[in-house]
XYZ file of C-alpha atoms in Angstrom:
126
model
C 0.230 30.213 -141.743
C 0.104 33.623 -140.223
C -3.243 34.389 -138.351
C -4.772 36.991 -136.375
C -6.652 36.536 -132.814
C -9.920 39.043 -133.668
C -12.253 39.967 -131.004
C -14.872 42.445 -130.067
C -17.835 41.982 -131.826
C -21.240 41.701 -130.510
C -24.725 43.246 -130.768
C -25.499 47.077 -129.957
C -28.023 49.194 -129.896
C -28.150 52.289 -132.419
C -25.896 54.997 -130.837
C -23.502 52.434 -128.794
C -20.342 51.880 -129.161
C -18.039 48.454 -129.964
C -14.235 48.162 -129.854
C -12.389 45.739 -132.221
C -9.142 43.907 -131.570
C -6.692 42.140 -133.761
C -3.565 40.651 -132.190
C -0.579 39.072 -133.599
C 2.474 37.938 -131.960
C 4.182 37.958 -135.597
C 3.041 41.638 -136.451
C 5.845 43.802 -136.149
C 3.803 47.155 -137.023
C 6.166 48.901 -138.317
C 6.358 46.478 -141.467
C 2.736 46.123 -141.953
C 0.094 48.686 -143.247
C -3.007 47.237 -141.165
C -6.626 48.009 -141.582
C -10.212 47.194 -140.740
C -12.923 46.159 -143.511
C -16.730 44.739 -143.773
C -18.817 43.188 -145.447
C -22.411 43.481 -145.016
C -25.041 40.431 -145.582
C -25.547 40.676 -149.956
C -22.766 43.761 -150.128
C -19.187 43.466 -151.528
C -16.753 43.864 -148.890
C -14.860 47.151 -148.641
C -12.623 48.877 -146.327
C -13.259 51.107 -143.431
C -9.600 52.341 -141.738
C -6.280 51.643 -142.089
C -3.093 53.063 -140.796
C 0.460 53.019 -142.775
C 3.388 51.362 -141.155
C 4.726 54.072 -139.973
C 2.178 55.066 -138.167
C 1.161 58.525 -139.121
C -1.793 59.395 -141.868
C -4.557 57.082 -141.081
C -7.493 56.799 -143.776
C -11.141 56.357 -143.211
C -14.155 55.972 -145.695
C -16.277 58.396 -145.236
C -19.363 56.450 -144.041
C -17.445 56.219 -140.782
C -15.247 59.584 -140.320
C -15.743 61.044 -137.150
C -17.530 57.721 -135.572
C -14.539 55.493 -136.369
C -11.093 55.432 -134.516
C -8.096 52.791 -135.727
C -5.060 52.981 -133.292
C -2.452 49.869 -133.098
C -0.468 49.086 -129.880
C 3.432 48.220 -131.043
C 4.280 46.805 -127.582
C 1.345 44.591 -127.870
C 1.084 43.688 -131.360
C -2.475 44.907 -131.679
C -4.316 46.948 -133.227
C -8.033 48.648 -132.946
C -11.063 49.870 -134.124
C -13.453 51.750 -131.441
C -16.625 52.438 -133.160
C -18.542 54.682 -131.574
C -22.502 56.347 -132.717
C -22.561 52.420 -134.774
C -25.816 52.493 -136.809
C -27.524 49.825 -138.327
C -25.610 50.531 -141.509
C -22.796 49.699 -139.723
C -24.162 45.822 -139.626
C -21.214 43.785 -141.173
C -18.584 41.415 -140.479
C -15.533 43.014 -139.780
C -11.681 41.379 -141.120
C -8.759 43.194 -139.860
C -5.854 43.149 -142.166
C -1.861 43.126 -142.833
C -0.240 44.221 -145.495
C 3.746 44.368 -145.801
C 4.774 47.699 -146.704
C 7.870 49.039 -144.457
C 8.556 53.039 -143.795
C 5.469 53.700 -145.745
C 3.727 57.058 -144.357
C -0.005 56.541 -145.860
C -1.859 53.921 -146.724
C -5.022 52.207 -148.659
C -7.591 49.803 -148.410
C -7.906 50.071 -152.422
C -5.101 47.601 -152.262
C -4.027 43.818 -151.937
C -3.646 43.073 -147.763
C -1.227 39.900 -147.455
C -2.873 38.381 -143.903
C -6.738 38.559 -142.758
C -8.395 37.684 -139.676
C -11.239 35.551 -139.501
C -13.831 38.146 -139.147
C -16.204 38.893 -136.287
C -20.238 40.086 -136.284
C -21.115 43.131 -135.634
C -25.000 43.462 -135.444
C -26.413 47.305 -134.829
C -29.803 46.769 -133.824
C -32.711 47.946 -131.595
């Protein structure tokens, strides 16, 4: 089965900032459409970033646009999510995903992802 290493996570205060990992030795990022989602303690889980395979137009909700930053590293088969000005709304556990989807210029998280992390905590508190 095809995992992800996820890392990152933590406690912060309101106004910190966090940085996410997700690293695969199988990812070949130009295939995959990967993305960061959540899911807060009694709240459906729903996505916060992606970027498309081929690397341009990356997609953020807009609880997070201009606080959130996904970048991927092809060398490295990783990819990121600095979060920075995290509020307590921001309390979650955050997946990273993969989904196949070659020479594709934008992407979704309104859509099926093929391979999920394990999820780490992030707690925003004072």
């Amino acid at each position: 089965q095809l995992q992800f290493v996820e890392s990152g996570g933590g406690l912060v205060h309101p106004g910190g900032s966090l940085r996410l990992s997700c690293a695969a030795s199988w990812l070949t990022l130009s295939l995959y459409d990967v993305a960061w989602f959540r899911q807060a303690p009694g709240k459906e889980r729903e996505g916060v970033a992606c970027i498309p395979s081929d690397g341009e137009g990356s997609d953020y909700a807009d609880s997070v646009k201009g606080r959130f930053t996904i970048s991927r590293d092809s060398i490295l088969h990783t990819f990121h999510l600095q979060m920075d000005s995290l509020k307590p709304e921001d309390t979650a556990v955050y997946y990273c995903a993969a989904n196949w989807n070659p020479r594709s210029p934008i992407c979704t998280t309104l859509t099926h992802y093929d391979y999920w992390g394990q999820g780490t905590p992030v707690t925003v508190s004072s």
